[in-house]
Coordinates of C-alpha atoms in Angstrom, one line a residue:
X10 CA -8.1 -1.9 21.2
X11 CA -8.7 2.2 21.0
X12 CA -6.4 3.2 19.3
X13 CA -7.8 -0.2 16.7
X14 CA -10.7 1.6 17.0
X15 CA -9.4 5.5 15.8
X16 CA -7.5 4.6 13.1
X17 CA -10.1 2.2 11.6
X18 CA -12.9 5.3 12.4
X19 CA -10.4 7.7 11.2
X20 CA -10.2 5.6 7.4
X21 CA -14.0 6.0 8.0
X22 CA -13.9 9.4 8.2
X23 CA -11.4 9.8 5.1
X24 CA -15.1 7.9 3.4
X25 CA -17.6 9.5 4.2
X26 CA -16.1 12.8 3.8
X27 CA -15.6 11.4 0.0
X28 CA -19.8 10.7 -0.2
X29 CA -20.7 14.6 2.0
X30 CA -18.5 16.6 0.5
X31 CA -17.2 16.3 -2.9
X32 CA -20.2 17.2 -5.2
X33 CA -20.0 20.4 -3.1
X34 CA -16.3 19.9 -3.9
X35 CA -17.2 19.9 -7.8
X36 CA -19.7 23.4 -7.6
X37 CA -17.2 25.1 -6.7
X38 CA -14.2 24.9 -8.9
X39 CA -16.0 22.5 -11.5
X40 CA -17.1 26.0 -12.9
X41 CA -12.8 27.3 -13.0
X42 CA -10.9 24.3 -12.7
X43 CA -11.4 20.6 -15.4
X44 CA -10.6 19.2 -11.9
X45 CA -12.7 15.3 -12.6
X46 CA -14.8 14.5 -10.6
X47 CA -13.7 11.0 -9.1
X48 CA -10.0 13.1 -8.9
X49 CA -11.8 15.8 -6.8
X50 CA -13.2 12.6 -3.9
X51 CA -9.8 11.5 -3.7
X52 CA -8.3 14.7 -2.8
X53 CA -10.9 15.2 0.3
X54 CA -10.8 12.3 0.9
X55 CA -6.8 12.1 1.5
X56 CA -6.4 16.0 3.0
X57 CA -9.7 14.7 5.3
X58 CA -6.5 10.8 6.1
X59 CA -4.2 13.9 6.2
X60 CA -5.4 16.1 9.1
X61 CA -7.2 12.9 10.6
X62 CA -3.8 10.9 11.3
X63 CA -2.3 14.0 12.7
X64 CA -4.8 14.6 15.4
X65 CA -5.4 11.7 16.3
X66 CA -1.8 10.3 16.1
X67 CA -0.9 13.5 18.6
X68 CA -4.2 12.7 20.8
X69 CA -3.0 8.7 20.9
X70 CA 0.7 10.0 21.5
X71 CA 2.5 8.8 18.6
X72 CA 4.4 12.7 17.5
X73 CA 7.2 11.3 18.1
X74 CA 9.7 9.6 15.2
X75 CA 10.6 6.3 17.0
X76 CA 6.8 5.7 17.3
X77 CA 6.3 6.1 14.0
X78 CA 9.2 4.3 13.1
X79 CA 11.6 7.3 12.7
X80 CA 13.9 5.9 15.5
X81 CA 17.4 5.3 13.7
X82 CA 19.8 8.0 12.2
X83 CA 19.4 9.5 8.5
X84 CA 21.8 7.3 7.9
X85 CA 21.7 4.1 9.1
X86 CA 17.6 4.2 8.6
X87 CA 18.4 5.0 5.0
X88 CA 20.7 2.3 4.6
X89 CA 18.4 0.0 6.3
X90 CA 15.3 1.3 3.5
X91 CA 18.2 0.8 0.8
X92 CA 19.0 -3.0 2.0
X93 CA 14.9 -3.2 2.1
X94 CA 15.0 -1.5 -1.4
X95 CA 17.5 -4.1 -3.1
X96 CA 15.8 -7.4 -1.3
X97 CA 12.2 -5.9 -2.1
X98 CA 13.4 -5.7 -5.8
X99 CA 15.4 -9.7 -6.1
X100 CA 12.2 -11.1 -3.9
X101 CA 9.7 -9.7 -6.3
X102 CA 11.7 -10.2 -9.5
X103 CA 12.4 -13.9 -9.1
X104 CA 8.3 -13.9 -9.3
X105 CA 7.7 -12.3 -12.1
X106 CA 10.6 -14.2 -13.9
X107 CA 8.1 -17.1 -12.8
X108 CA 5.9 -15.7 -14.4
X109 CA 7.8 -15.1 -17.0
X110 CA 8.9 -19.3 -17.5
X111 CA 5.6 -20.4 -16.2
X112 CA 3.4 -17.9 -19.5
X113 CA 1.8 -16.1 -17.3
X114 CA 3.1 -13.0 -19.0
X115 CA 3.2 -11.4 -22.3
X116 CA 5.8 -9.1 -23.2
X117 CA 5.5 -8.0 -26.8
X118 CA 4.6 -4.2 -26.3
X119 CA 7.5 -4.0 -24.3
X120 CA 9.8 -4.8 -27.6
X121 CA 8.3 -1.6 -29.2
X122 CA 9.9 0.3 -25.9
X123 CA 13.5 2.2 -26.4
X124 CA 16.0 2.7 -24.2
X125 CA 15.2 6.1 -23.0
X126 CA 11.5 5.9 -22.3
X127 CA 12.5 2.4 -20.8
X128 CA 15.0 4.4 -18.0
X129 CA 12.3 7.0 -18.1
X130 CA 9.5 4.4 -17.2
X131 CA 11.9 3.1 -14.0
X132 CA 12.4 6.4 -12.8
X133 CA 9.5 7.0 -12.1
X134 CA 8.1 4.2 -10.7
X135 CA 11.0 4.2 -9.1
X136 CA 9.4 8.0 -7.5
X137 CA 6.1 6.5 -6.7
X138 CA 6.8 3.6 -5.2
X139 CA 9.1 5.4 -3.0
X140 CA 5.9 7.5 -1.9
X141 CA 3.5 4.7 -1.3
X142 CA 5.7 3.1 0.6
X143 CA 6.7 6.2 2.6
X144 CA 2.9 7.3 2.8
X145 CA 1.3 3.5 4.2
X146 CA 4.2 2.1 5.9
X147 CA 3.9 5.9 8.4
X148 CA 0.5 5.8 8.6
X149 CA 0.9 0.9 8.7
X150 CA 3.7 0.2 10.1
X151 CA 4.5 3.3 11.7
X152 CA 1.6 5.1 13.9
X153 CA -0.9 3.1 14.7
X154 CA 1.4 -0.3 14.4
X155 CA 3.8 1.9 17.5
X156 CA 0.2 2.4 19.1
X157 CA -1.4 -1.0 19.1
X158 CA 1.3 -3.1 20.2
X159 CA 1.1 -0.3 23.2
X160 CA -1.8 -1.1 24.4
X161 CA -2.2 -5.3 22.9
X162 CA 1.2 -6.4 21.4
X163 CA 3.1 -7.1 18.5
X164 CA 1.7 -9.9 17.2
X165 CA -2.4 -7.8 17.5
X166 CA -0.1 -5.0 15.9
X167 CA 0.7 -6.8 13.3
X168 CA -2.4 -9.0 12.4
X169 CA -4.3 -5.9 12.1
X170 CA -2.5 -3.5 10.5
X171 CA -2.2 -6.3 7.9
X172 CA -6.1 -6.7 7.4
X173 CA -5.7 -2.7 7.4
X174 CA -3.5 -2.9 4.3
X175 CA -4.9 -5.8 3.0
X176 CA -8.8 -4.2 2.5
X177 CA -7.1 -0.6 1.4
X178 CA -5.8 -1.8 -1.9
X179 CA -9.6 -2.5 -2.7
X180 CA -10.6 0.9 -2.6
X181 CA -11.1 1.3 -6.3
X182 CA -10.6 4.4 -9.2
X183 CA -14.4 4.4 -9.4
X184 CA -15.3 7.5 -12.5
X185 CA -18.5 9.4 -13.2
X186 CA -18.5 12.2 -16.2
X187 CA -18.6 15.4 -15.9
X188 CA -21.8 15.4 -18.0
X189 CA -23.5 12.7 -15.2
X190 CA -23.0 14.5 -12.1
X191 CA -26.0 15.1 -9.9
X192 CA -26.3 16.4 -5.9
X193 CA -26.0 12.8 -4.8
X194 CA -22.7 10.9 -7.6
X195 CA -21.0 11.9 -3.9
X196 CA -22.2 9.1 -2.5
X197 CA -23.0 6.8 -6.1
X198 CA -18.8 7.9 -5.9
X199 CA -18.5 6.5 -2.4
X200 CA -20.4 2.8 -3.2
X201 CA -18.1 2.6 -6.5
X202 CA -15.4 3.3 -4.2
X203 CA -16.0 0.1 -2.6
X204 CA -17.1 -2.4 -5.3
X205 CA -14.8 -4.9 -5.1
X206 CA -16.2 -5.8 -1.5
X207 CA -19.8 -6.8 -3.3
X208 CA -18.1 -9.6 -4.9
X209 CA -15.5 -11.2 -1.6
X210 CA -14.4 -14.6 -3.5
X211 CA -13.6 -12.5 -6.4
X212 CA -10.9 -10.8 -5.2
X213 CA -10.2 -13.8 -1.8
X214 CA -6.4 -14.1 -3.9
X215 CA -6.0 -10.5 -3.8
X216 CA -6.4 -9.6 -0.1
X217 CA -4.8 -12.8 1.1
X218 CA -1.4 -12.6 -0.3
X219 CA -2.2 -7.9 0.4
X220 CA -2.5 -9.3 3.8
X221 CA 0.8 -12.2 4.0
X222 CA 2.3 -8.9 2.7
X223 CA 0.7 -7.3 5.6
X224 CA 1.9 -10.0 8.2
X225 CA 5.0 -10.3 6.6
X226 CA 5.7 -6.1 7.1
X227 CA 4.6 -6.5 10.1
X228 CA 6.7 -9.0 11.3
X229 CA 9.8 -7.2 10.4
X230 CA 8.7 -4.1 12.2
X231 CA 8.4 -6.1 15.3
X232 CA 11.9 -6.9 14.8
X233 CA 13.6 -3.8 13.8
X234 CA 11.8 -1.6 15.8
X235 CA 11.2 1.2 12.8
X236 CA 10.1 0.7 9.3
X237 CA 13.0 1.4 7.1
X238 CA 13.1 -1.8 5.9
X239 CA 9.7 -1.9 5.4
X240 CA 9.5 1.3 3.4
X241 CA 12.2 -0.2 1.5
X242 CA 10.8 -3.7 0.6
X243 CA 7.6 -2.2 -0.1
X244 CA 8.7 0.3 -2.5
X245 CA 11.2 -2.3 -4.2
X246 CA 8.3 -4.9 -4.9
X247 CA 5.2 -1.3 -5.8
X248 CA 8.7 -0.8 -8.3
X249 CA 9.1 -4.0 -9.8
X250 CA 5.3 -4.1 -10.1
X251 CA 4.9 -1.3 -11.4
X252 CA 6.8 -2.1 -14.2
X253 CA 6.1 -4.5 -14.5
X254 CA 2.5 -3.8 -15.0
X255 CA 4.1 -1.1 -17.5
X256 CA 5.3 -3.6 -19.8
X257 CA 3.5 -6.6 -19.9
X258 CA 0.4 -7.6 -19.3
X259 CA -1.5 -11.7 -17.9
X260 CA -2.8 -13.8 -20.7
X261 CA -5.6 -14.8 -19.9
X262 CA -5.6 -17.6 -21.8
X263 CA -3.4 -19.5 -20.2
X264 CA -4.7 -23.0 -18.2
X265 CA -2.5 -21.2 -14.9
X266 CA -4.3 -17.6 -15.5
X267 CA -5.8 -19.1 -12.1
X268 CA -2.5 -18.4 -10.3
X269 CA -2.8 -14.5 -11.0
X270 CA -5.6 -11.6 -9.1
X271 CA -8.3 -10.7 -11.8
X272 CA -8.1 -7.7 -9.5
X273 CA -5.0 -6.6 -10.7
X274 CA -3.9 -9.6 -13.0
X275 CA -0.9 -9.6 -10.6
X276 CA -1.6 -10.9 -6.7
X277 CA -2.9 -13.4 -6.2
X278 CA -2.6 -17.1 -4.9
X279 CA 1.0 -17.3 -7.1
X280 CA 2.9 -14.3 -5.3
X281 CA 1.1 -16.1 -2.0
X282 CA 2.5 -19.3 -2.3
X283 CA 6.0 -16.9 -3.0
X284 CA 5.8 -14.9 0.0
X285 CA 5.9 -17.6 2.0
X286 CA 9.2 -18.8 2.3
X287 CA 10.0 -15.3 1.7
X288 CA 8.7 -14.1 4.5
X289 CA 11.3 -16.9 6.7
X290 CA 13.9 -15.9 4.9
X291 CA 13.4 -12.5 5.7
X292 CA 12.3 -12.9 8.6
X293 CA 15.4 -14.8 9.9
X294 CA 17.7 -12.4 7.9
X295 CA 15.5 -8.9 10.6
X296 CA 14.8 -11.3 13.3
X297 CA 17.5 -9.5 16.5
X298 CA 17.6 -13.8 17.6
X299 CA 19.1 -14.8 15.0
X300 CA 21.7 -11.8 13.7
X301 CA 22.1 -8.5 15.5
X302 CA 22.3 -6.2 12.3
X303 CA 19.0 -5.1 13.3
X304 CA 19.0 -4.8 16.6
X305 CA 22.6 -3.5 17.2
X306 CA 21.4 -1.0 14.0
X307 CA 18.4 0.1 16.6
X308 CA 20.4 0.9 19.3
X309 CA 23.4 2.6 17.6

């Protein structure tokens, strides 16, 4: 479990850096730039995590393309990622359709969106989805999965990366007005960032849903030996979710509203239930035991 301890420590270090360095950075930057305090903290955490990732990957021998999940040739990687993106969009669009049919989403605000605005929204959300998927999959299903798999096997790698994947989604965006910033604001920002964990039952449905999604992505990674499909699937799901968040609102008064999490109005019991059959189908699609497409793609 040495690899897991390294990566967990890296995440904790990133969080600690927010508490320690945000206020000093604010003092240096705020007289010259109008950067929000929380934005400075987020960038410090990301910088710490990025630099730490490079050092950790090198120390653990995880800097090669195969360990990071990029063992395919460029064309094959793009092909597999594109197939995953298509599957991600189709499967997530299907569950959005189910939400709509059950009266869980209100699309009233979408009626006023012009075609040009919609096209711009869809394009920008695609870029966001790809960026999120690239970063998270390289870190989790790339280096972290490879390191844990070498030490403890595939099952441990799938479960542990899924736990980290789910937990990190509950780092909240916490804002502190400039007039209220003080020497203790770095600690306040960190506590606010972790506030979702104070009431675990309130996020239980979303946590379990995201954990199941993490298991699905981990099993695809284990089956294919790379993260091309993981990036595609992840990006497709995020893409659809971001577009829906911009165009629709959850119907809070619906008798079935409990199926959508209070955390973000989307992931929850319904998506969890949907993830199980989708996961089984995707596992069969990508498993070398039931189809040689993934194995042959990796070996060409």
